Structure formats: C-alpha cells, structure tokens
C-alpha cells in the first residue's frame, strides 16, 4: 500500500469539537480551565504537530502559545483543523506563560496535567499564574482519546496496512541471513517508501536466543534457518501509530518451537475473542494467560496482554492483569501474548484491533504462519 494522495481521502476528524467535550469534564475535576502541556494532547485538541507548544482551554476559548519557529505552521495547522484560538508567539517560554496568564482572571482554578508537569515546572507556573489556584488533574484529555473517531481509526488502519505490505515485501529477505539490525532498517525503509512518516517505535527483530527477550534490540546477529524470529514493529500515518508482531522461522524450527508457537497463537485467539465493548481489560488478559498457563508456561508470559494505540504507541486503556479499565466501542487496543524461554527463544503474536459492540475488527491483517 502506498498512501500518497490517499491521505486526502481519509475521513475528516472533528478536531475543532474536542475542546468543547473536554470542558464538559471541568466541573467534575473542579477546575475552570486546563493548561495542556503534553504535546500529544495539544495535537489532539488543535492539529498542531510541532515540538513546542502549550494550550490553555478556558471558558472564553483557547489560548495557544509557541515560539517563533512555529509562527506560520501553527496558524496554518490550527486553521486547517478548524480550531479557533488566540495564538501567542513568544520568544521565550516565560513570555509564552505570560500570554497564558493574561487569559485568566484572578481566582481561576487552573488544572495542570500532573503526569506531564515536573515539580520545577509547577513552581514556575505557580509564579507566573500568581493569584490563580493550580489543581492537579489526571487523564482529562486522555479520557477523550480512548474512544477513536472514525477518522482516527482510518489513520491507524492505514498505518497497519502499510506495515502489512512492508512485512510481506521483506519476509523473503530472511532467507539471505541478514543481521537483525539490517532487517529492521530495511523494514523501516519499506514502510517509509509506502508513505509512512516513520516508525511508531524502535522495531524489535529478535532471532534465536535473542527472541527470549521481549524487548530485545536488533543486533548484529545473523538470522539463521530453523530458529524463531520475533518481528515487532509499526509505523506512523498522519500522527497515528500501528503495532504488530509476527513470529516466523526460515524452515522448520522443530517440534518444541512449533508447540510454543501453537500455544501462543491459541492464546491470542482467546484474547481476540474476549475483546468487546463492556469487557474488562483484566478479563481479556486472563483469557490469554489461562491458555498459556494450561500449557505450563505461566511464568514465561512476562508482560501485559496489550495497550491502547493512537497518537501514541502506548496509551489508554491498558490490557493487563492489574488493569481496572473497561473496553469501550471505538477503542483501539493490541492483543499480544507471548512466551519467552531463556536460552531457547520466544514467540509473540500481536494484532491491533478496534473494539465494537459485539467484538472487534482487526486493523492488522498479515497472515499468522510460522514456517516460511
């Protein structure tokens, strides 16, 4: 798949309407305004893609601040998204904070994104917003981001389709004994050639004993025949991420490896079958984990079953044994159980799916086959 002009055909997103929905949560959070400093959240609310910005969401509207590098870009991107905001360009962060203070009368209760503001930043903000009350908040924007609009799902699907195509083009390369690092680099090139803006995370290509490490980094080790190779990767389309893992082998890896692969595939099927609106995330994790435990490898499944995917590669909701989240229709999550046997190798199989009222629809479509 080459997206090229396909981006123009993707459904529009209601970026301009998101701030109003955000304000709907202000009363419960006991705030009058929210200072958004997490750049992924700024992008979600404005369409701005730069590396420096703050957004103040208040009753009178939106105040957006950035520096001179983004004077033109910010105006163009906010206009394209239909976002009506006062844009204040300041040469320093201090000047930008002063612009925010001008929008807030004394006594205003201002929410800060507690997870995105350091202690020192909070102290500086408190000095700048003297006379206002600062209130820590958790996940106000992220709560909106959990349920994707159709336009967001379409972008994640486009990123997944590019990853599918890139892997299909690359698998035959494993027969040439590339190093893990070479394969990872060439896979990125294939995705960029098809229109991705980059990787959604550093890819994992782990062969033989390296596959026993869930987050192994691609090394100079050559991929050999008849061994397990874990390939975990994704790309970005218009800001939205994809995520997929396949485990393969050039030639038959043997009965023991085949059994591990079969159990992980069954576990992944069980997890996929458990995904639906209203399902407990911990229950989805348990569906995967029970299959692996029954095979005798409970201790070899060492991570959670999945996570949300969107503007960030890891976002709410978590799909794990300790999660308290409930899946909602429109959420996009991964299902990625794995078994890792030190000194031997490992298997992980992962799909990205969108939650529906009665189940889920896969966004990653690459076949699950062990032997190439």
XYZ file of C-alpha atoms in Angstrom:
372
model
C 0.000 0.000 0.000
C 1.225 3.485 -0.881
C -0.815 6.162 0.812
C 0.463 9.212 -1.115
C -2.658 11.145 -2.008
C -4.744 8.605 -0.051
C -4.393 10.873 2.986
C -6.720 13.303 1.269
C -9.309 10.531 1.035
C -9.216 9.656 4.733
C -12.265 10.782 6.727
C -12.004 14.178 8.359
C -11.616 14.404 12.114
C -13.610 16.671 14.423
C -10.582 18.349 15.972
C -12.475 21.598 16.495
C -15.163 19.905 18.604
C -12.806 18.245 21.063
C -12.216 21.245 23.336
C -15.952 21.567 23.989
C -16.103 17.905 25.020
C -13.083 18.471 27.249
C -14.783 21.372 29.007
C -17.633 19.011 29.827
C -15.339 17.352 32.363
C -14.208 20.528 34.086
C -16.936 20.538 36.729
C -16.090 17.036 37.959
C -12.402 17.969 38.052
C -13.297 21.171 39.938
C -11.435 23.420 37.520
C -12.292 26.431 35.365
C -9.514 25.939 32.817
C -6.906 23.349 31.814
C -3.314 24.052 30.833
C -2.354 21.332 28.328
C 1.389 20.704 28.101
C 1.510 17.110 26.829
C 2.296 17.589 23.128
C 0.199 14.578 22.063
C -2.764 16.176 23.822
C -2.018 19.562 22.248
C -2.039 17.889 18.838
C -5.301 16.079 19.623
C -7.017 19.354 20.524
C -5.518 21.595 17.814
C -3.896 19.602 15.000
C -0.516 21.223 15.741
C 2.452 18.910 15.048
C 5.396 20.985 16.252
C 7.736 20.288 19.147
C 6.959 23.290 21.364
C 3.516 24.472 22.441
C 1.111 24.939 25.315
C -2.658 25.187 25.121
C -4.965 26.826 27.631
C -8.570 25.630 27.415
C -10.838 28.036 29.262
C -14.424 29.279 29.210
C -13.633 32.150 26.861
C -11.977 29.926 24.270
C -8.482 28.641 23.572
C -5.125 30.322 24.003
C -2.283 28.632 22.141
C 1.352 29.531 22.679
C 4.504 28.559 20.819
C 7.815 30.078 19.741
C 8.866 31.884 16.577
C 9.853 28.714 14.727
C 6.199 27.762 14.504
C 4.539 31.124 13.836
C 3.381 30.196 10.330
C 2.953 26.461 10.911
C 0.732 26.896 13.960
C -1.549 29.374 12.218
C -1.888 27.127 9.182
C -2.450 23.904 11.109
C -4.988 25.299 13.550
C -6.890 26.907 10.673
C -6.849 23.655 8.698
C -8.279 21.843 11.727
C -10.995 24.466 12.141
C -9.714 25.421 15.588
C -10.443 28.992 16.644
C -7.762 30.015 19.121
C -5.775 33.063 20.100
C -2.209 32.273 19.018
C 0.506 33.941 21.086
C 4.065 33.599 19.803
C 6.705 34.248 22.450
C 10.467 34.284 22.073
C 10.853 32.583 25.466
C 8.811 30.111 27.477
C 8.415 32.815 30.103
C 6.830 35.141 27.533
C 4.507 32.356 26.458
C 3.429 31.744 30.060
C 2.754 35.477 30.472
C 0.406 35.279 27.480
C -1.456 32.450 29.174
C -1.748 34.433 32.391
C -3.399 37.308 30.519
C -6.285 34.996 29.608
C -7.052 34.053 33.223
C -8.654 36.372 35.782
C -7.507 36.113 39.408
C -9.099 33.260 41.333
C -9.387 30.963 38.306
C -8.917 27.296 39.166
C -6.409 26.042 36.573
C -5.877 22.345 36.030
C -2.378 21.053 35.300
C -1.675 17.711 33.642
C 0.012 16.148 36.667
C 1.747 13.438 34.622
C 3.207 15.983 32.172
C 4.476 18.706 34.521
C 7.649 18.378 36.577
C 7.948 19.750 40.090
C 10.169 22.601 38.880
C 7.761 23.462 36.058
C 4.886 23.555 38.515
C 6.768 26.024 40.681
C 7.449 28.318 37.705
C 3.832 28.079 36.529
C 2.658 28.927 40.050
C 4.791 32.071 39.999
C 3.518 33.068 36.551
C -0.113 32.407 37.427
C 0.074 34.117 40.789
C -3.417 34.644 42.154
C -4.835 31.613 40.371
C -5.381 28.237 42.010
C -3.455 25.326 40.480
C -5.179 21.934 40.586
C -3.548 18.607 39.634
C -5.594 16.612 37.128
C -5.225 13.116 35.692
C -6.208 11.949 32.226
C -8.817 14.545 31.222
C -7.703 14.659 27.586
C -6.625 11.011 27.551
C -10.153 10.025 28.560
C -11.422 11.560 25.321
C -8.646 9.933 23.313
C -9.617 6.433 24.492
C -12.545 6.303 22.051
C -11.445 6.974 18.493
C -13.422 8.866 15.880
C -13.840 7.098 12.512
C -11.160 9.366 11.050
C -8.706 8.287 13.725
C -9.458 4.602 13.158
C -8.948 5.132 9.421
C -5.475 6.573 10.019
C -4.467 3.736 12.336
C -5.806 1.285 9.744
C -3.747 2.975 7.025
C -0.626 2.656 9.185
C -1.426 -1.014 9.795
C -1.911 -1.634 6.063
C 1.475 -0.110 5.283
C 3.107 -2.321 7.912
C 1.333 -5.388 6.473
C 2.607 -4.605 2.979
C 6.126 -3.828 4.146
C 6.452 -7.117 6.011
C 5.125 -9.048 3.023
C 7.833 -7.460 0.880
C 10.553 -8.176 3.444
C 9.977 -11.720 4.690
C 11.815 -13.364 1.800
C 14.855 -11.341 2.858
C 15.194 -13.529 5.976
C 16.435 -16.375 3.770
C 19.537 -14.282 2.990
C 20.709 -14.353 6.637
C 20.524 -10.605 7.250
C 21.531 -9.290 10.639
C 18.677 -8.288 12.917
C 19.782 -4.679 12.524
C 19.827 -4.869 8.727
C 16.344 -6.345 8.615
C 14.955 -3.685 10.974
C 16.454 -0.867 8.896
C 15.217 -2.289 5.596
C 11.746 -2.792 7.084
C 11.643 0.888 8.049
C 12.656 1.880 4.520
C 9.841 -0.255 3.092
C 7.305 1.483 5.332
C 8.616 4.947 4.504
C 8.571 4.109 0.800
C 4.878 3.309 1.159
C 4.135 6.672 2.766
C 4.736 6.281 6.493
C 6.359 9.251 8.229
C 8.473 6.950 10.399
C 8.459 4.122 12.926
C 5.889 4.245 15.704
C 8.604 2.790 17.973
C 12.050 1.274 17.577
C 11.384 -2.077 15.872
C 12.212 -5.376 17.550
C 13.860 -8.043 15.416
C 14.988 -10.844 17.706
C 16.241 -14.179 16.415
C 17.186 -17.462 18.090
C 18.051 -16.990 21.789
C 17.524 -13.217 21.448
C 13.804 -13.895 20.937
C 13.600 -14.821 24.624
C 13.933 -11.099 25.446
C 10.535 -9.381 24.941
C 12.134 -6.001 24.138
C 15.371 -7.133 22.518
C 17.117 -4.529 20.395
C 18.147 -5.507 16.875
C 21.751 -6.636 16.962
C 24.490 -7.694 14.581
C 23.418 -11.331 14.948
C 22.537 -13.037 11.655
C 19.123 -14.657 11.284
C 19.680 -18.379 10.831
C 17.478 -21.117 9.424
C 15.169 -23.165 11.644
C 15.020 -20.678 14.524
C 12.303 -18.434 15.892
C 12.368 -14.780 14.784
C 10.171 -12.242 16.584
C 9.367 -9.148 14.490
C 7.532 -6.392 16.398
C 7.129 -3.092 14.545
C 4.817 -0.336 13.391
C 4.681 2.976 11.567
C 3.001 6.371 11.689
C 0.442 7.841 9.285
C -0.719 11.421 9.883
C 0.355 11.128 13.515
C -1.357 7.804 14.229
C 0.518 4.616 15.075
C 0.313 0.957 14.157
C 1.647 -2.044 16.077
C 2.027 -5.678 15.012
C 4.135 -8.709 15.925
C 4.693 -11.875 13.972
C 6.978 -14.789 14.866
C 8.363 -16.782 11.945
C 11.082 -19.270 11.037
C 13.014 -19.880 7.842
C 12.445 -23.630 7.695
C 11.042 -25.916 10.377
C 12.243 -24.836 13.841
C 11.386 -28.208 15.378
C 8.576 -29.740 17.406
C 9.273 -27.841 20.640
C 9.247 -24.443 18.919
C 6.138 -25.361 16.946
C 4.339 -26.230 20.185
C 5.221 -22.868 21.744
C 4.037 -21.069 18.620
C 0.764 -23.042 18.544
C 0.035 -22.253 22.201
C 0.710 -18.523 21.726
C -1.491 -18.463 18.635
C -4.302 -20.160 20.594
C -3.787 -17.670 23.421
C -4.014 -14.775 21.005
C -7.208 -16.175 19.509
C -8.697 -16.448 23.007
C -7.783 -12.857 23.786
C -9.162 -11.597 20.498
C -12.424 -13.467 21.185
C -12.710 -11.790 24.600
C -12.461 -8.238 23.212
C -15.775 -6.416 23.018
C -17.389 -3.263 24.375
C -18.009 -3.639 28.095
C -15.348 -6.314 28.598
C -12.946 -5.912 31.493
C -9.392 -5.387 30.280
C -8.206 -7.728 33.026
C -10.595 -10.357 31.673
C -9.051 -10.120 28.195
C -5.628 -10.546 29.760
C -6.889 -13.552 31.723
C -8.273 -15.198 28.577
C -4.794 -15.113 27.040
C -2.970 -16.029 30.219
C -5.150 -19.066 31.011
C -4.224 -20.751 27.725
C -0.513 -20.250 28.313
C -0.772 -21.344 31.951
C -2.561 -24.541 30.933
C 0.394 -25.351 28.690
C 2.781 -24.997 31.632
C 4.333 -21.646 30.741
C 2.543 -19.238 33.081
C 5.838 -17.817 34.334
C 7.095 -17.328 30.766
C 4.356 -14.777 29.891
C 6.057 -11.799 31.498
C 4.155 -8.740 30.258
C 0.621 -7.470 29.890
C -1.608 -8.590 27.030
C -1.931 -5.213 25.339
C -2.401 -1.463 25.326
C -4.239 1.305 23.569
C -2.856 2.700 20.306
C -3.422 6.111 18.755
C -1.364 9.297 18.646
C 0.977 7.459 20.996
C 2.065 3.862 20.679
C 1.175 3.185 24.314
C -1.934 4.896 25.602
C -5.105 4.058 27.499
C -6.613 1.587 28.006
C -4.172 -0.940 29.459
C -4.941 -4.614 28.880
C -3.244 -6.336 31.798
C -3.940 -8.437 34.876
C -3.864 -5.354 37.111
C -5.901 -3.124 34.779
C -9.178 -1.662 36.001
C -10.229 -0.368 32.603
C -13.312 -1.446 30.673
C -13.210 -1.568 26.887
C -15.425 0.868 25.001
C -16.683 0.707 21.448
C -14.227 2.657 19.324
C -11.187 1.992 21.495
C -8.155 0.619 19.645
C -6.040 -1.918 21.517
C -3.423 -4.587 20.909
C -3.658 -8.257 21.849
C -0.103 -9.602 22.125
C 0.540 -12.611 24.365
C 3.989 -14.173 24.378
C 6.099 -16.976 25.790
C 9.822 -16.435 26.400
C 12.216 -19.261 27.238
C 15.714 -18.003 28.158
C 18.461 -19.677 26.182
C 15.934 -21.117 23.734
C 13.860 -18.341 22.170
C 10.407 -16.874 22.287
C 7.128 -16.324 20.484
C 4.845 -13.269 20.427
C 1.856 -12.757 18.146
C 0.126 -9.385 18.096
C -2.737 -7.673 16.319
C -4.178 -4.197 16.652
C -7.988 -4.239 16.789
C -10.802 -1.721 17.125
C -13.434 -2.572 19.732
C -17.021 -2.972 18.527
C -20.279 -3.538 20.457
C -20.161 -7.274 19.758
C -16.454 -7.993 19.391
C -13.614 -6.384 17.479
C -12.404 -5.717 13.953
C -8.736 -6.376 13.135
C -6.721 -3.478 11.758
C -3.603 -5.597 11.189
C -4.197 -8.299 8.597
C -0.870 -10.009 7.938
C -1.220 -13.835 7.982
C -0.061 -15.805 11.005
C 2.197 -18.541 9.683
C 5.260 -19.893 11.421
C 7.292 -21.559 8.682
C 8.377 -19.525 5.657
